[in-house]
Short mmCIF file of N, CA and C in Angstrom, two decimals:
data_model
loop_
_atom_site.label_atom_id
_atom_site.label_comp_id
_atom_site.label_asym_id
_atom_site.label_seq_id
_atom_site.Cartn_x
_atom_site.Cartn_y
_atom_site.Cartn_z
N MET A 10 66.87 8.42 -19.70
CA MET A 10 67.04 7.79 -17.98
C MET A 10 65.75 7.24 -17.77
N ALA A 11 64.14 8.09 -18.21
CA ALA A 11 62.98 7.57 -18.12
C ALA A 11 63.00 7.24 -19.07
N THR A 12 63.34 6.81 -20.00
CA THR A 12 62.86 5.23 -20.93
C THR A 12 63.25 3.68 -20.49
N GLU A 13 64.84 4.01 -19.81
CA GLU A 13 65.50 3.15 -18.77
C GLU A 13 64.38 2.65 -17.75
N ALA A 14 63.92 3.40 -16.94
CA ALA A 14 62.94 2.73 -15.66
C ALA A 14 61.55 2.51 -16.28
N ALA A 15 61.13 2.73 -17.51
CA ALA A 15 60.23 1.92 -18.13
C ALA A 15 60.36 0.38 -18.58
N HIS A 16 61.65 0.22 -18.32
CA HIS A 16 62.16 -0.79 -19.07
C HIS A 16 62.93 -1.91 -17.30
N ARG A 17 62.61 -1.10 -16.47
CA ARG A 17 63.11 -2.06 -15.64
C ARG A 17 62.29 -2.88 -14.96
N PRO A 18 62.94 -4.34 -14.45
CA PRO A 18 61.88 -5.05 -13.67
C PRO A 18 61.36 -4.45 -12.12
N PRO A 19 59.93 -5.31 -12.44
CA PRO A 19 59.54 -4.42 -11.05
C PRO A 19 60.27 -5.41 -10.14
N LEU A 20 60.71 -6.50 -10.24
CA LEU A 20 61.17 -6.80 -8.43
C LEU A 20 62.73 -7.06 -8.74
N ASP A 21 63.37 -6.57 -7.19
CA ASP A 21 64.66 -6.88 -7.46
C ASP A 21 65.33 -8.32 -6.78
N LEU A 22 65.57 -8.93 -7.78
CA LEU A 22 65.69 -10.39 -7.76
C LEU A 22 67.42 -10.94 -7.85
N TYR A 23 67.71 -11.32 -7.48
CA TYR A 23 69.70 -11.76 -7.44
C TYR A 23 69.75 -13.05 -7.44
N GLY A 24 70.79 -13.14 -7.81
CA GLY A 24 71.69 -14.47 -8.15
C GLY A 24 71.73 -14.52 -9.86
N LEU A 25 72.32 -15.77 -10.36
CA LEU A 25 72.80 -15.88 -11.67
C LEU A 25 71.52 -16.27 -12.48
N ASN A 26 70.26 -16.78 -11.88
CA ASN A 26 69.28 -17.17 -13.08
C ASN A 26 68.58 -15.19 -12.59
N ALA A 27 68.71 -15.13 -11.88
CA ALA A 27 67.77 -13.62 -12.05
C ALA A 27 68.86 -12.52 -12.71
N ARG A 28 69.77 -12.96 -13.13
CA ARG A 28 70.60 -11.76 -14.19
C ARG A 28 70.20 -12.18 -15.18
N TYR A 29 69.96 -13.09 -15.45
CA TYR A 29 69.77 -13.68 -17.04
C TYR A 29 68.17 -13.22 -17.29
N ALA A 30 67.35 -13.70 -16.50
CA ALA A 30 66.07 -13.50 -16.36
C ALA A 30 65.55 -11.78 -16.51
N ASN A 31 66.44 -10.85 -15.93
CA ASN A 31 66.58 -9.70 -15.67
C ASN A 31 66.93 -9.15 -17.22
N ALA A 32 67.98 -9.55 -17.78
CA ALA A 32 68.60 -8.65 -18.33
C ALA A 32 67.47 -9.30 -20.13
N THR A 33 66.72 -10.35 -20.00
CA THR A 33 65.77 -10.62 -21.09
C THR A 33 64.55 -10.10 -20.57
N TYR A 34 63.97 -9.69 -19.52
CA TYR A 34 63.28 -8.74 -19.32
C TYR A 34 63.38 -7.62 -20.25
N ILE A 35 64.42 -6.81 -20.09
CA ILE A 35 64.71 -5.21 -20.17
C ILE A 35 64.88 -5.51 -21.83
N ALA A 36 65.29 -6.69 -22.04
CA ALA A 36 65.13 -6.60 -23.97
C ALA A 36 64.42 -6.65 -24.43
N ALA A 37 63.22 -7.89 -24.11
CA ALA A 37 61.97 -8.07 -24.27
C ALA A 37 60.74 -6.96 -23.87
N SER A 38 60.70 -6.16 -23.07
CA SER A 38 60.08 -4.84 -22.75
C SER A 38 60.57 -3.62 -23.60
N LYS A 39 62.22 -3.76 -23.56
CA LYS A 39 62.14 -2.67 -24.83
C LYS A 39 61.89 -3.13 -26.37
N THR A 40 61.38 -4.32 -26.63
CA THR A 40 60.92 -4.43 -27.99
C THR A 40 59.55 -4.54 -27.76
N ASN A 41 59.04 -4.68 -26.44
CA ASN A 41 57.54 -5.41 -26.40
C ASN A 41 57.24 -6.30 -26.63
N THR A 42 57.58 -7.17 -26.17
CA THR A 42 57.33 -8.97 -26.56
C THR A 42 57.43 -9.30 -25.35
N LEU A 43 57.04 -9.20 -23.97
CA LEU A 43 56.95 -9.73 -22.77
C LEU A 43 56.66 -10.52 -22.40
N GLU A 44 55.01 -10.85 -23.05
CA GLU A 44 54.33 -12.05 -22.79
C GLU A 44 54.99 -12.93 -24.11
N LYS A 45 55.10 -12.93 -25.19
CA LYS A 45 55.47 -13.35 -26.23
C LYS A 45 57.04 -14.22 -25.73
N VAL A 46 58.35 -13.80 -24.55
CA VAL A 46 58.99 -14.69 -24.44
C VAL A 46 58.63 -15.23 -23.49
N GLU A 47 57.48 -14.79 -22.60
CA GLU A 47 57.14 -15.48 -21.54
C GLU A 47 56.38 -16.72 -21.88
N SER A 48 55.72 -16.96 -22.91
CA SER A 48 54.91 -17.68 -23.50
C SER A 48 56.42 -18.92 -23.88
N GLU A 49 57.42 -18.26 -24.55
CA GLU A 49 58.38 -19.34 -25.20
C GLU A 49 59.67 -19.95 -24.18
N LEU A 50 59.68 -19.19 -23.58
CA LEU A 50 60.08 -19.56 -22.13
C LEU A 50 59.81 -20.95 -21.23
N LEU A 51 58.39 -20.60 -21.43
CA LEU A 51 57.41 -21.57 -20.67
C LEU A 51 57.75 -22.94 -21.18
N SER A 52 57.47 -22.47 -22.55
CA SER A 52 57.37 -23.78 -23.77
C SER A 52 58.93 -24.51 -23.72
N ILE A 53 59.98 -23.74 -23.58
CA ILE A 53 61.39 -24.72 -23.21
C ILE A 53 61.32 -25.31 -21.68
N LYS A 54 60.89 -24.25 -20.95
CA LYS A 54 60.73 -25.10 -19.58
C LYS A 54 59.89 -26.33 -19.70
N ALA A 55 58.72 -26.22 -20.53
CA ALA A 55 58.11 -27.97 -20.50
C ALA A 55 58.51 -28.66 -21.36
N SER A 56 59.65 -28.48 -22.63
CA SER A 56 59.95 -29.42 -23.28
C SER A 56 61.36 -29.67 -21.93
N ALA A 57 61.96 -29.16 -21.36
CA ALA A 57 63.02 -29.53 -20.57
C ALA A 57 62.60 -30.40 -19.32
N GLU A 58 61.41 -29.97 -18.89
CA GLU A 58 60.81 -31.05 -18.05
C GLU A 58 60.41 -32.36 -18.70
N ASN A 59 59.85 -32.23 -19.85
CA ASN A 59 59.10 -33.36 -20.46
C ASN A 59 59.89 -34.69 -21.32
N SER A 60 60.89 -34.00 -21.51
CA SER A 60 61.82 -34.52 -22.57
C SER A 60 63.03 -35.06 -22.52
N LYS A 61 63.45 -36.18 -22.14
CA LYS A 61 64.54 -36.67 -21.50
C LYS A 61 65.86 -36.55 -22.49
N GLU A 62 65.52 -36.68 -23.58
CA GLU A 62 66.59 -36.31 -24.82
C GLU A 62 67.10 -34.81 -25.08
N PHE A 63 65.82 -33.99 -24.89
CA PHE A 63 66.42 -31.89 -24.34
C PHE A 63 67.13 -31.75 -22.83
N ALA A 64 66.10 -32.83 -22.21
CA ALA A 64 66.72 -32.29 -20.94
C ALA A 64 68.78 -32.56 -21.05
N SER A 65 68.90 -33.99 -21.13
CA SER A 65 69.64 -34.27 -21.82
C SER A 65 71.04 -33.46 -22.61
N PHE A 66 70.25 -33.09 -23.58
CA PHE A 66 71.13 -32.14 -24.37
C PHE A 66 71.62 -30.82 -23.36
N LEU A 67 70.52 -30.49 -22.95
CA LEU A 67 70.97 -28.98 -21.99
C LEU A 67 71.91 -28.69 -20.65
N GLU A 68 71.97 -30.70 -20.32
CA GLU A 68 73.14 -30.64 -19.08
C GLU A 68 74.12 -31.35 -19.60
N ASN A 69 74.06 -31.24 -20.82
CA ASN A 69 75.34 -32.07 -21.09
C ASN A 69 76.82 -31.65 -21.47
N PRO A 70 77.56 -31.62 -20.47
CA PRO A 70 78.98 -31.22 -20.70
C PRO A 70 79.88 -31.28 -21.54
N LEU A 71 79.83 -32.25 -22.10
CA LEU A 71 80.91 -32.54 -23.20
C LEU A 71 80.38 -32.43 -24.52
N ILE A 72 79.58 -31.63 -24.84
CA ILE A 72 79.07 -31.07 -26.03
C ILE A 72 79.55 -29.77 -25.73
N GLY A 73 80.26 -28.95 -27.09
CA GLY A 73 81.17 -27.93 -27.00
C GLY A 73 80.65 -27.06 -26.90
N ARG A 74 81.03 -25.83 -26.33
CA ARG A 74 79.78 -24.60 -26.43
C ARG A 74 79.70 -23.97 -27.52
N ASP A 75 80.53 -24.02 -28.69
CA ASP A 75 79.91 -23.43 -30.10
C ASP A 75 79.65 -24.21 -30.87
N LEU A 76 79.56 -25.64 -30.63
CA LEU A 76 78.53 -26.69 -31.32
C LEU A 76 77.46 -26.72 -30.49
N LYS A 77 77.07 -26.49 -29.05
CA LYS A 77 75.59 -26.42 -28.30
C LYS A 77 75.11 -25.12 -29.00
N SER A 78 75.78 -23.95 -29.14
CA SER A 78 75.12 -22.61 -29.79
C SER A 78 74.34 -22.76 -30.95
N LYS A 79 75.90 -23.40 -31.90
CA LYS A 79 75.08 -23.72 -33.05
C LYS A 79 74.20 -24.51 -33.10
N GLN A 80 73.50 -25.57 -32.34
CA GLN A 80 72.69 -26.37 -32.46
C GLN A 80 71.69 -25.87 -31.84
N VAL A 81 71.59 -25.17 -31.24
CA VAL A 81 70.30 -24.38 -30.35
C VAL A 81 69.75 -22.99 -31.30
N GLU A 82 70.90 -22.39 -32.05
CA GLU A 82 70.24 -21.65 -33.19
C GLU A 82 69.32 -22.50 -34.62
N GLU A 83 69.76 -23.24 -34.70
CA GLU A 83 69.23 -24.07 -35.68
C GLU A 83 68.15 -24.72 -35.22
N LEU A 84 67.54 -24.94 -33.48
CA LEU A 84 66.90 -25.60 -33.47
C LEU A 84 65.52 -24.46 -32.89
N LEU A 85 65.96 -23.25 -32.83
CA LEU A 85 65.21 -22.46 -32.52
C LEU A 85 64.88 -21.10 -33.54
N LYS A 86 65.93 -21.09 -34.29
CA LYS A 86 65.34 -19.57 -35.37
C LYS A 86 64.16 -19.70 -36.30
N GLY A 87 63.51 -19.28 -36.27
CA GLY A 87 62.20 -19.02 -36.94
C GLY A 87 60.81 -19.43 -36.36
N GLN A 88 61.49 -20.43 -34.81
CA GLN A 88 60.13 -20.61 -33.91
C GLN A 88 60.02 -19.68 -33.02
N THR A 89 61.05 -19.35 -32.35
CA THR A 89 61.10 -18.10 -31.75
C THR A 89 61.45 -16.66 -31.47
N SER A 90 61.28 -15.77 -30.81
CA SER A 90 61.75 -14.55 -31.02
C SER A 90 63.28 -14.40 -31.33
N PRO A 91 63.60 -13.06 -31.16
CA PRO A 91 64.98 -12.58 -31.50
C PRO A 91 65.69 -12.72 -29.98
N ILE A 92 64.70 -12.45 -28.87
CA ILE A 92 64.95 -12.03 -27.77
C ILE A 92 65.03 -13.31 -26.75
N THR A 93 64.50 -14.37 -27.18
CA THR A 93 64.71 -15.26 -26.73
C THR A 93 65.76 -16.70 -27.62
N LEU A 94 65.82 -16.35 -28.42
CA LEU A 94 67.07 -16.91 -29.52
C LEU A 94 68.38 -16.38 -28.65
N ASN A 95 68.81 -15.15 -28.61
CA ASN A 95 69.65 -14.51 -27.49
C ASN A 95 70.03 -15.24 -26.75
N LEU A 96 68.95 -15.24 -25.80
CA LEU A 96 69.11 -15.72 -24.51
C LEU A 96 69.69 -16.97 -24.21
N MET A 97 68.57 -18.17 -25.31
CA MET A 97 69.01 -19.31 -25.41
C MET A 97 70.68 -19.62 -26.14
N THR A 98 70.52 -19.29 -27.04
CA THR A 98 72.54 -19.20 -27.73
C THR A 98 73.72 -18.22 -26.34
N THR A 99 73.05 -17.12 -25.45
CA THR A 99 74.24 -16.86 -24.95
C THR A 99 74.42 -17.65 -23.82
N LEU A 100 73.43 -18.36 -23.05
CA LEU A 100 73.16 -19.64 -22.12
C LEU A 100 74.25 -20.39 -22.66
N ALA A 101 73.74 -21.37 -24.06
CA ALA A 101 74.59 -22.38 -24.56
C ALA A 101 75.99 -21.92 -24.76
N GLY A 102 76.79 -20.59 -25.06
CA GLY A 102 77.90 -20.06 -25.09
C GLY A 102 78.72 -19.60 -23.91
N ASN A 103 77.51 -19.72 -22.98
CA ASN A 103 78.35 -19.66 -21.48
C ASN A 103 78.42 -20.98 -20.45
N ALA A 104 78.02 -22.20 -21.09
CA ALA A 104 77.66 -23.37 -20.61
C ALA A 104 76.67 -23.18 -19.18
N ARG A 105 75.74 -22.61 -19.50
CA ARG A 105 74.65 -22.44 -18.58
C ARG A 105 73.11 -23.04 -19.30
N LEU A 106 73.22 -23.58 -20.38
CA LEU A 106 72.14 -24.48 -20.79
C LEU A 106 71.37 -25.00 -19.70
N ASN A 107 71.86 -25.49 -18.80
CA ASN A 107 71.21 -26.32 -17.55
C ASN A 107 70.35 -25.47 -16.64
N SER A 108 70.35 -23.88 -16.42
CA SER A 108 70.25 -23.56 -15.74
C SER A 108 68.46 -22.97 -16.34
N VAL A 109 68.46 -22.92 -17.38
CA VAL A 109 67.17 -22.40 -18.12
C VAL A 109 65.44 -22.48 -17.17
N VAL A 110 65.11 -23.45 -16.11
CA VAL A 110 63.88 -23.73 -15.98
C VAL A 110 64.10 -22.56 -14.96
N GLY A 111 65.36 -22.81 -13.78
CA GLY A 111 65.53 -21.43 -13.21
C GLY A 111 65.35 -20.14 -13.34
N ILE A 112 66.09 -19.75 -14.72
CA ILE A 112 65.68 -18.52 -15.58
C ILE A 112 64.46 -18.02 -15.93
N THR A 113 63.92 -19.23 -16.26
CA THR A 113 62.28 -19.44 -16.55
C THR A 113 61.44 -18.75 -15.49
N ASP A 114 62.13 -19.72 -14.25
CA ASP A 114 61.15 -19.46 -12.85
C ASP A 114 61.23 -17.81 -12.83
N SER A 115 62.18 -17.39 -12.87
CA SER A 115 62.44 -16.15 -12.04
C SER A 115 61.84 -14.67 -13.26
N TYR A 116 61.93 -15.43 -14.54
CA TYR A 116 61.49 -14.14 -15.19
C TYR A 116 59.80 -14.43 -15.22
N VAL A 117 59.31 -15.49 -15.16
CA VAL A 117 58.27 -15.31 -14.81
C VAL A 117 57.70 -14.33 -13.56
N LYS A 118 58.11 -14.70 -12.72
CA LYS A 118 57.93 -14.38 -11.05
C LYS A 118 57.90 -12.01 -11.62
N GLN A 119 59.09 -12.10 -12.90
CA GLN A 119 59.22 -10.42 -12.60
C GLN A 119 57.55 -10.33 -13.38
N MET A 120 57.18 -11.37 -14.41
CA MET A 120 55.66 -11.10 -15.35
C MET A 120 54.66 -11.04 -14.71
N LYS A 121 55.04 -11.85 -13.21
CA LYS A 121 53.46 -11.83 -12.07
C LYS A 121 53.57 -10.77 -11.56
N ALA A 122 54.43 -10.49 -11.22
CA ALA A 122 54.67 -8.94 -10.77
C ALA A 122 54.52 -7.86 -11.66
N LYS A 123 54.43 -7.62 -12.49
CA LYS A 123 54.31 -6.08 -13.83
C LYS A 123 52.42 -6.96 -13.70
N ARG A 124 52.05 -8.23 -13.96
CA ARG A 124 50.68 -8.22 -13.94
C ARG A 124 50.08 -7.44 -12.76
N GLY A 125 50.53 -7.65 -11.28
CA GLY A 125 49.80 -7.35 -10.28
C GLY A 125 49.14 -8.74 -9.81
N GLU A 126 49.86 -9.54 -10.27
CA GLU A 126 49.57 -10.99 -9.45
C GLU A 126 50.06 -11.30 -8.43
N VAL A 127 49.27 -12.10 -7.21
CA VAL A 127 50.27 -12.62 -6.45
C VAL A 127 49.54 -13.79 -6.23
N GLU A 128 50.79 -14.48 -5.94
CA GLU A 128 50.52 -16.71 -5.22
C GLU A 128 49.94 -16.77 -4.56
N ALA A 129 48.76 -17.64 -4.78
CA ALA A 129 48.80 -17.75 -2.61
C ALA A 129 48.42 -19.37 -2.92
N THR A 130 48.97 -20.27 -1.53
CA THR A 130 49.00 -21.52 -2.06
C THR A 130 47.95 -22.19 -0.67
N ILE A 131 47.21 -22.78 -0.78
CA ILE A 131 46.08 -23.28 0.82
C ILE A 131 46.50 -24.84 0.74
N ILE A 132 47.06 -25.24 1.58
CA ILE A 132 46.93 -26.89 1.86
C ILE A 132 46.54 -26.82 2.79
N SER A 133 45.70 -28.33 2.17
CA SER A 133 44.52 -29.13 3.42
C SER A 133 44.97 -30.36 3.98
N ALA A 134 44.47 -30.95 4.47
CA ALA A 134 44.56 -32.59 4.56
C ALA A 134 43.26 -33.07 3.95
N ASP A 135 42.36 -32.61 3.47
CA ASP A 135 41.68 -32.89 2.60
C ASP A 135 41.13 -32.00 1.60
N PRO A 136 40.80 -32.12 0.30
CA PRO A 136 40.23 -31.69 -0.62
C PRO A 136 39.44 -30.26 -0.27
N LEU A 137 39.30 -29.34 -0.68
CA LEU A 137 38.31 -28.29 -0.04
C LEU A 137 37.70 -27.52 -1.31
N ASN A 138 36.16 -27.69 -0.64
CA ASN A 138 35.30 -27.57 -1.88
C ASN A 138 34.88 -25.88 -1.90
N LYS A 139 34.14 -26.15 -2.94
CA LYS A 139 33.92 -24.12 -3.24
C LYS A 139 34.18 -23.49 -2.42
N THR A 140 33.06 -23.62 -1.57
CA THR A 140 32.23 -22.72 -0.35
C THR A 140 33.66 -22.84 0.02
N GLN A 141 34.60 -24.00 0.63
CA GLN A 141 35.26 -23.22 1.66
C GLN A 141 36.72 -22.64 1.04
N THR A 142 36.64 -22.97 0.23
CA THR A 142 37.70 -22.18 -0.80
C THR A 142 37.73 -20.69 -1.02
N ALA A 143 36.30 -20.85 -1.28
CA ALA A 143 36.00 -19.04 -0.96
C ALA A 143 35.86 -18.53 0.02
N ALA A 144 35.90 -19.32 1.27
CA ALA A 144 35.83 -18.56 2.63
C ALA A 144 37.24 -18.09 3.07
N VAL A 145 37.45 -18.97 2.71
CA VAL A 145 39.70 -18.65 3.02
C VAL A 145 39.95 -17.71 2.51
N SER A 146 39.97 -17.42 0.72
CA SER A 146 40.23 -16.87 -0.30
C SER A 146 39.45 -15.42 0.41
N GLU A 147 38.55 -15.52 0.70
CA GLU A 147 37.72 -13.70 1.65
C GLU A 147 38.97 -13.41 2.83
N ALA A 148 38.60 -14.80 3.15
CA ALA A 148 39.52 -14.00 4.78
C ALA A 148 41.63 -13.76 4.38
N MET A 149 41.80 -13.99 3.35
CA MET A 149 43.16 -13.78 3.58
C MET A 149 43.06 -12.56 1.87
N LYS A 150 42.06 -12.05 2.06
CA LYS A 150 41.98 -10.49 1.14
C LYS A 150 42.66 -9.32 1.34
N SER A 151 42.94 -9.48 3.23
CA SER A 151 43.22 -8.58 3.82
C SER A 151 44.80 -7.78 3.69
N GLN A 152 45.08 -9.65 3.27
CA GLN A 152 46.72 -9.80 3.18
C GLN A 152 47.16 -9.53 1.48
N PHE A 153 46.25 -8.83 1.02
CA PHE A 153 46.83 -8.27 -0.12
C PHE A 153 46.69 -7.24 -0.74
N PRO A 154 47.88 -6.48 -1.40
CA PRO A 154 47.97 -5.20 -1.70
C PRO A 154 46.38 -5.18 -2.48
N LYS A 155 46.08 -3.78 -2.30
CA LYS A 155 44.32 -3.37 -3.00
C LYS A 155 44.62 -3.28 -4.91
N GLY A 156 44.01 -3.51 -5.42
CA GLY A 156 43.83 -3.93 -6.55
C GLY A 156 45.05 -5.33 -7.08
N ALA A 157 45.36 -6.03 -6.19
CA ALA A 157 46.19 -7.25 -6.86
C ALA A 157 45.11 -7.73 -7.49
N LYS A 158 45.85 -9.14 -8.46
CA LYS A 158 45.07 -10.21 -8.49
C LYS A 158 45.71 -11.53 -8.08
N VAL A 159 44.87 -11.96 -7.36
CA VAL A 159 45.14 -12.77 -6.44
C VAL A 159 45.17 -14.56 -7.32
N VAL A 160 45.88 -15.61 -7.47
CA VAL A 160 46.19 -16.56 -7.94
C VAL A 160 46.18 -17.46 -7.16
N LEU A 161 44.92 -17.96 -7.30
CA LEU A 161 45.12 -18.88 -5.33
C LEU A 161 44.89 -20.82 -6.42
N LYS A 162 45.87 -21.60 -5.19
CA LYS A 162 46.51 -23.19 -5.94
C LYS A 162 46.01 -23.24 -4.18
N THR A 163 45.11 -24.59 -4.62
CA THR A 163 45.08 -25.69 -3.30
C THR A 163 45.97 -26.96 -3.60
N GLU A 164 46.22 -27.10 -2.63
CA GLU A 164 47.12 -28.45 -2.67
C GLU A 164 46.66 -29.56 -1.41
N VAL A 165 46.58 -30.71 -1.07
CA VAL A 165 46.72 -31.48 -0.11
C VAL A 165 47.70 -32.44 0.24
N ASP A 166 47.46 -32.16 1.37
CA ASP A 166 48.97 -32.98 2.47
C ASP A 166 47.99 -33.65 3.50
N PRO A 167 48.04 -34.75 3.28
CA PRO A 167 47.61 -35.73 4.41
C PRO A 167 47.98 -35.21 6.28
N SER A 168 49.55 -34.95 5.54
CA SER A 168 50.60 -35.41 6.74
C SER A 168 50.06 -33.96 8.04
N ILE A 169 49.33 -33.33 7.40
CA ILE A 169 48.97 -32.25 8.66
C ILE A 169 48.23 -32.28 9.45
N MET A 170 47.12 -33.42 8.87
CA MET A 170 46.44 -34.06 9.88
C MET A 170 44.92 -33.16 9.82
N GLY A 171 44.90 -31.94 9.50
CA GLY A 171 43.75 -30.85 9.82
C GLY A 171 44.19 -29.59 10.05
N GLY A 172 43.09 -28.55 9.80
CA GLY A 172 43.31 -27.09 9.30
C GLY A 172 44.18 -26.92 7.90
N LEU A 173 44.77 -25.66 8.23
CA LEU A 173 45.30 -25.19 6.99
C LEU A 173 46.46 -24.50 6.89
N GLN A 174 47.30 -25.03 5.82
CA GLN A 174 48.37 -24.28 5.25
C GLN A 174 48.68 -23.07 4.29
N ILE A 175 48.94 -21.80 5.04
CA ILE A 175 48.76 -21.14 3.63
C ILE A 175 50.37 -20.28 3.92
N GLN A 176 50.11 -20.62 2.02
CA GLN A 176 51.51 -19.62 1.57
C GLN A 176 51.34 -18.31 0.76
N ILE A 177 51.48 -17.43 1.27
CA ILE A 177 51.41 -15.66 0.57
C ILE A 177 52.86 -15.35 0.17
N GLY A 178 53.22 -15.30 -1.37
CA GLY A 178 54.58 -15.13 -1.58
C GLY A 178 55.64 -15.90 -0.42
N ASP A 179 56.46 -14.96 0.09
CA ASP A 179 57.30 -15.82 1.18
C ASP A 179 56.89 -15.72 2.73
N LYS A 180 55.53 -15.26 2.99
CA LYS A 180 55.11 -15.13 3.86
C LYS A 180 54.15 -17.09 4.34
N PHE A 181 54.31 -17.10 5.29
CA PHE A 181 53.98 -18.60 5.47
C PHE A 181 53.55 -19.09 6.85
N LEU A 182 51.91 -19.48 7.11
CA LEU A 182 50.95 -19.55 7.80
C LEU A 182 50.41 -20.92 8.39
N ASP A 183 51.19 -21.49 9.34
CA ASP A 183 50.65 -22.45 9.34
C ASP A 183 49.50 -22.93 10.60
N LEU A 184 48.53 -23.18 10.37
CA LEU A 184 46.99 -23.52 11.17
C LEU A 184 46.81 -25.04 11.35
N SER A 185 48.38 -25.99 11.05
CA SER A 185 47.60 -27.15 11.18
C SER A 185 47.67 -28.01 12.78
N VAL A 186 47.18 -28.79 12.80
CA VAL A 186 46.97 -29.79 13.47
C VAL A 186 47.87 -30.32 13.74
N GLY A 187 48.61 -30.89 13.04
CA GLY A 187 49.98 -31.36 13.13
C GLY A 187 50.68 -30.99 13.73
N SER A 188 51.14 -29.62 13.27
CA SER A 188 51.60 -28.41 13.45
C SER A 188 51.85 -28.26 15.43
N ARG A 189 50.53 -28.12 15.78
CA ARG A 189 49.91 -28.32 16.90
C ARG A 189 50.58 -29.25 17.67
N ILE A 190 50.37 -30.41 17.23
CA ILE A 190 50.77 -31.73 18.07
C ILE A 190 52.11 -31.24 18.54
N GLU A 191 52.68 -31.13 17.14
CA GLU A 191 54.40 -31.03 17.32
C GLU A 191 55.04 -29.91 18.39
N GLU A 192 53.90 -29.11 18.66
CA GLU A 192 54.39 -27.83 19.32
C GLU A 192 53.88 -28.28 20.84
N VAL A 193 53.19 -28.90 21.09
CA VAL A 193 52.52 -29.64 22.40
C VAL A 193 53.60 -30.35 22.87
N GLY A 194 53.99 -31.11 21.78
CA GLY A 194 55.07 -32.30 22.35
C GLY A 194 56.26 -31.58 22.75
N ARG A 195 56.51 -30.69 22.04
CA ARG A 195 58.02 -30.06 22.24
C ARG A 195 57.94 -29.56 24.07
N THR A 196 56.06 -28.63 24.22
CA THR A 196 56.61 -27.61 25.26
C THR A 196 56.49 -29.19 26.97
N VAL A 197 55.75 -30.55 26.30
CA VAL A 197 55.23 -31.19 27.39
C VAL A 197 57.00 -31.78 27.97
N VAL A 198 58.03 -31.67 27.04
CA VAL A 198 59.26 -32.85 26.95
C VAL A 198 60.25 -32.02 27.68
#
């Protein structure tokens, strides 16, 4: 029982993609290949996003399940760990290869949680310089659990007109000029 708890995914994710990702996480944890499987899945995801031919193969419902499973096995055998190969052949057999991007995203969420990483996105109207980014990052520290590794991303969206929008996990803080103007417009009418 204690060993099962040691391999349990750190987050409770739900849905079809999460089911496959959680099962893969448990299997990879038991064989101590969590990071290797993560990098393999990210490579497969990148191929699916960058190669029209590969994406077409993953999504093509006209290729039979048995043939797809066989082709996936031929493609990945010796190139990936048994855990990744098993996931991909299972997806092929269940006609779910088109879900590999979502499954990878769920698996990566589990891995980030395991590493104690928290993702934060700062959206501004103009690019932030290093001093501004550091100031915003310092102001946000109280929002993170102690000891968390913050993975900070910055994005530029001129439509917010000024100010910032901050996303930390599933929390969203809108301090933009655009939203304030919209708010005033609604109260005036």
